Amino acid sequence: MLQKILLVEDDATMRNLLSTLLKLEGYNPILYQESRNHNILDTLHKELPDAVILDVHLKYANGLEILQQVRQINTFDTMIIILTSGLDYSTKWREMGANGFLQKPYMPDELLIFLKENLP
């Protein structure tokens, strides 16, 4: 069974590029469609992804707040969460509860290496 990767990214171009890349590498990308009325926690419970690529600066939400909420739910204890941002969180991502951090713009290989090293 393909490993599910939830893409929480408000930039449609980036979301589509990552989705294509992940499909080519044998993953099952799930695109989170951000809206004011849609709660990411509902999507996480429904999909139970193996990993989440979570942008910090979203249109309708704050990725750091989402990360904090997710880490308070026992069901998601082992879920791999990779923060992404144009700002540098390289010294803070661990204490925030993420498993990794990629500063934009990042090379696709950086993401793939991280996934291969951190997913079972």
Tab-separated table of N, CA and C in Angstrom:
chain	number	residue	atom	x	y	z
A	1	MET	N	0.835	-1.185	0.000
A	1	MET	CA	0.000	0.000	0.000
A	1	MET	C	0.882	1.252	0.000
A	2	LEU	N	0.522	2.207	-0.821
A	2	LEU	CA	1.306	3.433	-0.923
A	2	LEU	C	1.186	4.271	0.344
A	3	GLN	N	2.290	4.881	0.742
A	3	GLN	CA	2.271	5.755	1.905
A	3	GLN	C	1.588	7.073	1.546
A	4	LYS	N	0.689	7.513	2.412
A	4	LYS	CA	-0.064	8.746	2.190
A	4	LYS	C	0.716	9.937	2.720
A	5	ILE	N	0.797	10.959	1.890
A	5	ILE	CA	1.439	12.213	2.278
A	5	ILE	C	0.411	13.323	2.084
A	6	LEU	N	0.027	13.980	3.165
A	6	LEU	CA	-0.920	15.083	3.090
A	6	LEU	C	-0.161	16.378	2.832
A	7	LEU	N	-0.544	17.081	1.777
A	7	LEU	CA	0.091	18.353	1.412
A	7	LEU	C	-0.792	19.504	1.894
A	8	VAL	N	-0.311	20.242	2.873
A	8	VAL	CA	-1.031	21.401	3.393
A	8	VAL	C	-0.234	22.624	2.950
A	9	GLU	N	-0.597	23.113	1.783
A	9	GLU	CA	0.145	24.187	1.103
A	9	GLU	C	-0.876	25.046	0.384
A	10	ASP	N	-0.866	26.372	0.643
A	10	ASP	CA	-1.875	27.236	0.024
A	10	ASP	C	-1.513	27.687	-1.385
A	11	ASP	N	-0.289	27.491	-1.807
A	11	ASP	CA	0.130	27.844	-3.160
A	11	ASP	C	-0.207	26.684	-4.100
A	12	ALA	N	-1.174	26.907	-4.985
A	12	ALA	CA	-1.658	25.834	-5.860
A	12	ALA	C	-0.557	25.265	-6.758
A	13	THR	N	0.320	26.103	-7.267
A	13	THR	CA	1.403	25.637	-8.128
A	13	THR	C	2.337	24.717	-7.352
A	14	MET	N	2.719	25.141	-6.168
A	14	MET	CA	3.598	24.335	-5.317
A	14	MET	C	2.917	23.011	-4.947
A	15	ARG	N	1.644	23.091	-4.598
A	15	ARG	CA	0.876	21.903	-4.228
A	15	ARG	C	0.850	20.899	-5.384
A	16	ASN	N	0.613	21.384	-6.579
A	16	ASN	CA	0.542	20.502	-7.747
A	16	ASN	C	1.907	19.918	-8.105
A	17	LEU	N	2.958	20.731	-8.001
A	17	LEU	CA	4.315	20.224	-8.276
A	17	LEU	C	4.710	19.137	-7.278
A	18	LEU	N	4.440	19.386	-6.002
A	18	LEU	CA	4.758	18.388	-4.978
A	18	LEU	C	3.943	17.107	-5.182
A	19	SER	N	2.686	17.273	-5.542
A	19	SER	CA	1.840	16.109	-5.788
A	19	SER	C	2.398	15.247	-6.914
A	20	THR	N	2.788	15.880	-8.001
A	20	THR	CA	3.372	15.152	-9.140
A	20	THR	C	4.662	14.454	-8.731
A	21	LEU	N	5.523	15.161	-8.029
A	21	LEU	CA	6.785	14.593	-7.567
A	21	LEU	C	6.548	13.370	-6.688
A	22	LEU	N	5.635	13.497	-5.734
A	22	LEU	CA	5.365	12.389	-4.817
A	22	LEU	C	4.777	11.179	-5.545
A	23	LYS	N	3.895	11.424	-6.502
A	23	LYS	CA	3.335	10.312	-7.295
A	23	LYS	C	4.438	9.587	-8.055
A	24	LEU	N	5.330	10.360	-8.672
A	24	LEU	CA	6.431	9.760	-9.429
A	24	LEU	C	7.342	8.925	-8.537
A	25	GLU	N	7.433	9.283	-7.256
A	25	GLU	CA	8.298	8.569	-6.313
A	25	GLU	C	7.577	7.435	-5.591
A	26	GLY	N	6.316	7.189	-5.972
A	26	GLY	CA	5.595	6.055	-5.412
A	26	GLY	C	4.802	6.338	-4.148
A	27	TYR	N	4.554	7.596	-3.851
A	27	TYR	CA	3.734	7.961	-2.694
A	27	TYR	C	2.314	8.274	-3.157
A	28	ASN	N	1.404	8.325	-2.199
A	28	ASN	CA	0.018	8.690	-2.472
A	28	ASN	C	-0.233	10.083	-1.890
A	29	PRO	N	-0.069	11.142	-2.689
A	29	PRO	CA	-0.282	12.492	-2.168
A	29	PRO	C	-1.769	12.811	-2.013
A	30	ILE	N	-2.092	13.453	-0.907
A	30	ILE	CA	-3.450	13.916	-0.661
A	30	ILE	C	-3.368	15.428	-0.580
A	31	LEU	N	-4.155	16.105	-1.391
A	31	LEU	CA	-4.112	17.563	-1.428
A	31	LEU	C	-5.154	18.133	-0.484
A	32	TYR	N	-4.712	18.886	0.484
A	32	TYR	CA	-5.633	19.538	1.411
A	32	TYR	C	-6.092	20.842	0.781
A	33	GLN	N	-7.394	20.959	0.603
A	33	GLN	CA	-7.959	22.175	0.025
A	33	GLN	C	-8.366	23.102	1.167
A	34	GLU	N	-7.530	24.069	1.430
A	34	GLU	CA	-7.772	24.983	2.534
A	34	GLU	C	-8.975	25.881	2.242
A	35	SER	N	-9.820	26.049	3.251
A	35	SER	CA	-10.928	26.993	3.162
A	35	SER	C	-11.283	27.437	4.579
A	36	ARG	N	-12.065	28.465	4.671
A	36	ARG	CA	-12.470	28.957	5.991
A	36	ARG	C	-13.314	27.920	6.738
A	37	ASN	N	-14.052	27.107	5.995
A	37	ASN	CA	-15.009	26.180	6.605
A	37	ASN	C	-14.470	24.770	6.783
A	38	HIS	N	-13.236	24.531	6.434
A	38	HIS	CA	-12.698	23.177	6.453
A	38	HIS	C	-11.615	23.073	7.516
A	39	ASN	N	-11.761	22.115	8.405
A	39	ASN	CA	-10.813	21.932	9.490
A	39	ASN	C	-9.812	20.836	9.122
A	40	ILE	N	-8.546	21.141	9.202
A	40	ILE	CA	-7.523	20.162	8.840
A	40	ILE	C	-7.570	18.929	9.744
A	41	LEU	N	-7.975	19.095	10.994
A	41	LEU	CA	-8.044	17.947	11.896
A	41	LEU	C	-9.046	16.912	11.389
A	42	ASP	N	-10.141	17.373	10.779
A	42	ASP	CA	-11.110	16.444	10.189
A	42	ASP	C	-10.452	15.631	9.071
A	43	THR	N	-9.659	16.308	8.246
A	43	THR	CA	-8.963	15.625	7.149
A	43	THR	C	-7.954	14.624	7.701
A	44	LEU	N	-7.229	15.000	8.736
A	44	LEU	CA	-6.254	14.086	9.336
A	44	LEU	C	-6.933	12.833	9.893
A	45	HIS	N	-8.050	13.005	10.571
A	45	HIS	CA	-8.779	11.852	11.111
A	45	HIS	C	-9.311	10.958	9.989
A	46	LYS	N	-9.775	11.578	8.929
A	46	LYS	CA	-10.345	10.822	7.802
A	46	LYS	C	-9.269	10.067	7.023
A	47	GLU	N	-8.174	10.736	6.714
A	47	GLU	CA	-7.145	10.178	5.833
A	47	GLU	C	-6.047	9.399	6.567
A	48	LEU	N	-5.749	9.770	7.815
A	48	LEU	CA	-4.658	9.182	8.594
A	48	LEU	C	-3.377	9.034	7.755
A	49	PRO	N	-2.835	10.165	7.294
A	49	PRO	CA	-1.632	10.103	6.460
A	49	PRO	C	-0.416	9.647	7.251
A	50	ASP	N	0.564	9.110	6.527
A	50	ASP	CA	1.826	8.706	7.146
A	50	ASP	C	2.692	9.921	7.444
A	51	ALA	N	2.527	10.965	6.624
A	51	ALA	CA	3.310	12.192	6.797
A	51	ALA	C	2.490	13.389	6.323
A	52	VAL	N	2.845	14.554	6.867
A	52	VAL	CA	2.199	15.808	6.486
A	52	VAL	C	3.288	16.802	6.132
A	53	ILE	N	3.144	17.434	4.987
A	53	ILE	CA	4.012	18.547	4.609
A	53	ILE	C	3.185	19.798	4.883
A	54	LEU	N	3.581	20.540	5.919
A	54	LEU	CA	2.764	21.613	6.468
A	54	LEU	C	3.433	22.971	6.305
A	55	ASP	N	2.826	23.803	5.474
A	55	ASP	CA	3.313	25.169	5.303
A	55	ASP	C	2.955	25.968	6.555
A	56	VAL	N	3.861	26.797	7.016
A	56	VAL	CA	3.615	27.595	8.213
A	56	VAL	C	2.615	28.709	7.922
A	57	HIS	N	2.775	29.382	6.787
A	57	HIS	CA	1.938	30.542	6.464
A	57	HIS	C	0.881	30.153	5.443
A	58	LEU	N	-0.311	29.880	5.945
A	58	LEU	CA	-1.434	29.505	5.097
A	58	LEU	C	-2.389	30.682	4.982
A	59	LYS	N	-3.295	30.585	4.035
A	59	LYS	CA	-4.224	31.679	3.804
A	59	LYS	C	-5.198	31.860	4.973
A	60	TYR	N	-5.753	30.742	5.467
A	60	TYR	CA	-6.788	30.825	6.495
A	60	TYR	C	-6.361	30.277	7.856
A	61	ALA	N	-5.125	29.819	7.965
A	61	ALA	CA	-4.698	29.209	9.223
A	61	ALA	C	-3.201	29.434	9.426
A	62	ASN	N	-2.762	29.135	10.631
A	62	ASN	CA	-1.357	29.229	10.973
A	62	ASN	C	-0.824	27.813	11.154
A	63	GLY	N	0.161	27.433	10.362
A	63	GLY	CA	0.705	26.091	10.416
A	63	GLY	C	1.281	25.719	11.768
A	64	LEU	N	1.813	26.706	12.489
A	64	LEU	CA	2.364	26.426	13.823
A	64	LEU	C	1.249	26.082	14.810
A	65	GLU	N	0.117	26.753	14.689
A	65	GLU	CA	-1.032	26.435	15.538
A	65	GLU	C	-1.587	25.052	15.192
A	66	ILE	N	-1.631	24.738	13.911
A	66	ILE	CA	-2.091	23.418	13.480
A	66	ILE	C	-1.173	22.346	14.050
A	67	LEU	N	0.122	22.564	13.954
A	67	LEU	CA	1.103	21.614	14.485
A	67	LEU	C	0.870	21.385	15.976
A	68	GLN	N	0.667	22.455	16.716
A	68	GLN	CA	0.437	22.355	18.156
A	68	GLN	C	-0.831	21.543	18.439
A	69	GLN	N	-1.892	21.776	17.683
A	69	GLN	CA	-3.144	21.037	17.870
A	69	GLN	C	-2.956	19.551	17.556
A	70	VAL	N	-2.274	19.266	16.470
A	70	VAL	CA	-2.064	17.877	16.052
A	70	VAL	C	-1.268	17.117	17.102
A	71	ARG	N	-0.257	17.747	17.654
A	71	ARG	CA	0.602	17.071	18.628
A	71	ARG	C	-0.107	16.824	19.963
A	72	GLN	N	-1.264	17.398	20.167
A	72	GLN	CA	-2.035	17.159	21.389
A	72	GLN	C	-2.987	15.966	21.237
A	73	ILE	N	-3.041	15.368	20.050
A	73	ILE	CA	-3.958	14.255	19.785
A	73	ILE	C	-3.156	12.958	19.707
A	74	ASN	N	-3.441	12.037	20.606
A	74	ASN	CA	-2.686	10.781	20.697
A	74	ASN	C	-2.677	9.989	19.397
A	75	THR	N	-3.755	10.025	18.648
A	75	THR	CA	-3.846	9.292	17.391
A	75	THR	C	-2.725	9.669	16.429
A	76	PHE	N	-2.231	10.894	16.542
A	76	PHE	CA	-1.245	11.421	15.602
A	76	PHE	C	0.178	11.428	16.157
A	77	ASP	N	0.416	10.729	17.259
A	77	ASP	CA	1.734	10.709	17.904
A	77	ASP	C	2.879	10.357	16.958
A	78	THR	N	2.660	9.369	16.110
A	78	THR	CA	3.743	8.883	15.251
A	78	THR	C	3.723	9.515	13.855
A	79	MET	N	2.774	10.403	13.616
A	79	MET	CA	2.679	11.037	12.301
A	79	MET	C	3.891	11.943	12.070
A	80	ILE	N	4.529	11.778	10.925
A	80	ILE	CA	5.669	12.608	10.545
A	80	ILE	C	5.136	13.947	10.023
A	81	ILE	N	5.629	15.042	10.592
A	81	ILE	CA	5.208	16.370	10.144
A	81	ILE	C	6.452	17.174	9.773
A	82	ILE	N	6.441	17.641	8.526
A	82	ILE	CA	7.536	18.455	7.997
A	82	ILE	C	7.014	19.875	7.814
A	83	LEU	N	7.566	20.807	8.544
A	83	LEU	CA	7.212	22.216	8.379
A	83	LEU	C	7.942	22.790	7.175
A	84	THR	N	7.271	23.661	6.443
A	84	THR	CA	7.926	24.393	5.358
A	84	THR	C	7.579	25.873	5.503
A	85	SER	N	8.540	26.713	5.163
A	85	SER	CA	8.305	28.151	5.250
A	85	SER	C	9.413	28.894	4.525
A	86	GLY	N	9.091	30.089	4.088
A	86	GLY	CA	10.106	30.973	3.540
A	86	GLY	C	10.939	31.607	4.648
A	87	LEU	N	10.391	31.609	5.868
A	87	LEU	CA	11.131	32.111	7.026
A	87	LEU	C	11.945	30.979	7.630
A	88	ASP	N	12.962	31.329	8.351
A	88	ASP	CA	13.875	30.325	8.895
A	88	ASP	C	13.431	29.851	10.285
A	89	TYR	N	12.930	28.620	10.322
A	89	TYR	CA	12.561	27.978	11.584
A	89	TYR	C	13.540	26.855	11.919
A	90	SER	N	14.732	26.916	11.344
A	90	SER	CA	15.680	25.811	11.472
A	90	SER	C	16.127	25.555	12.911
A	91	THR	N	16.004	26.536	13.789
A	91	THR	CA	16.393	26.307	15.182
A	91	THR	C	15.188	26.028	16.079
A	92	LYS	N	13.977	26.195	15.560
A	92	LYS	CA	12.784	26.078	16.396
A	92	LYS	C	11.870	24.907	16.051
A	93	TRP	N	12.024	24.280	14.894
A	93	TRP	CA	11.055	23.277	14.456
A	93	TRP	C	10.931	22.108	15.420
A	94	ARG	N	12.043	21.690	16.008
A	94	ARG	CA	12.013	20.531	16.926
A	94	ARG	C	11.180	20.837	18.176
A	95	GLU	N	11.439	21.990	18.773
A	95	GLU	CA	10.705	22.338	19.990
A	95	GLU	C	9.230	22.588	19.717
A	96	MET	N	8.882	22.871	18.469
A	96	MET	CA	7.488	23.065	18.089
A	96	MET	C	6.760	21.733	17.870
A	97	GLY	N	7.522	20.655	17.780
A	97	GLY	CA	6.896	19.342	17.620
A	97	GLY	C	6.958	18.765	16.221
A	98	ALA	N	7.675	19.424	15.327
A	98	ALA	CA	7.803	18.899	13.961
A	98	ALA	C	8.920	17.857	13.918
A	99	ASN	N	8.877	17.030	12.884
A	99	ASN	CA	9.929	16.027	12.669
A	99	ASN	C	11.028	16.557	11.761
A	100	GLY	N	10.730	17.651	11.056
A	100	GLY	CA	11.717	18.221	10.154
A	100	GLY	C	11.272	19.586	9.672
A	101	PHE	N	12.193	20.279	9.017
A	101	PHE	CA	11.906	21.606	8.484
A	101	PHE	C	12.631	21.789	7.166
A	102	LEU	N	11.911	22.313	6.185
A	102	LEU	CA	12.505	22.668	4.893
A	102	LEU	C	12.209	24.137	4.626
A	103	GLN	N	13.273	24.915	4.437
A	103	GLN	CA	13.085	26.334	4.139
A	103	GLN	C	12.901	26.514	2.647
A	104	LYS	N	11.842	27.250	2.291
A	104	LYS	CA	11.554	27.523	0.877
A	104	LYS	C	12.505	28.588	0.363
A	105	PRO	N	12.900	28.514	-0.866
A	105	PRO	CA	12.655	27.397	-1.787
A	105	PRO	C	13.628	26.259	-1.481
A	106	TYR	N	13.119	25.051	-1.502
A	106	TYR	CA	13.968	23.888	-1.256
A	106	TYR	C	13.973	23.001	-2.490
A	107	MET	N	14.991	22.188	-2.584
A	107	MET	CA	15.117	21.278	-3.716
A	107	MET	C	14.243	20.047	-3.457
A	108	PRO	N	13.586	19.533	-4.484
A	108	PRO	CA	12.746	18.347	-4.308
A	108	PRO	C	13.499	17.175	-3.673
A	109	ASP	N	14.773	17.048	-4.004
A	109	ASP	CA	15.560	15.955	-3.434
A	109	ASP	C	15.627	16.032	-1.910
A	110	GLU	N	15.645	17.246	-1.352
A	110	GLU	CA	15.692	17.393	0.104
A	110	GLU	C	14.459	16.761	0.740
A	111	LEU	N	13.303	16.988	0.141
A	111	LEU	CA	12.065	16.417	0.645
A	111	LEU	C	12.079	14.897	0.514
A	112	LEU	N	12.471	14.399	-0.643
A	112	LEU	CA	12.475	12.956	-0.879
A	112	LEU	C	13.441	12.232	0.055
A	113	ILE	N	14.608	12.804	0.263
A	113	ILE	CA	15.572	12.194	1.188
A	113	ILE	C	14.985	12.134	2.594
A	114	PHE	N	14.357	13.221	3.023
A	114	PHE	CA	13.759	13.235	4.356
A	114	PHE	C	12.689	12.154	4.479
A	115	LEU	N	11.809	12.050	3.488
A	115	LEU	CA	10.748	11.053	3.542
A	115	LEU	C	11.314	9.640	3.584
A	116	LYS	N	12.289	9.371	2.742
A	116	LYS	CA	12.871	8.027	2.702
A	116	LYS	C	13.576	7.680	4.010
A	117	GLU	N	14.166	8.663	4.664
A	117	GLU	CA	14.881	8.402	5.925
A	117	GLU	C	13.932	8.309	7.124
A	118	ASN	N	12.733	8.887	7.030
A	118	ASN	CA	11.870	8.974	8.200
A	118	ASN	C	10.575	8.175	8.150
A	119	LEU	N	10.211	7.683	6.974
A	119	LEU	CA	9.025	6.844	6.898
A	119	LEU	C	9.440	5.379	6.935
A	120	PRO	N	8.650	4.569	7.620
A	120	PRO	CA	9.004	3.128	7.712
A	120	PRO	C	8.945	2.424	6.359
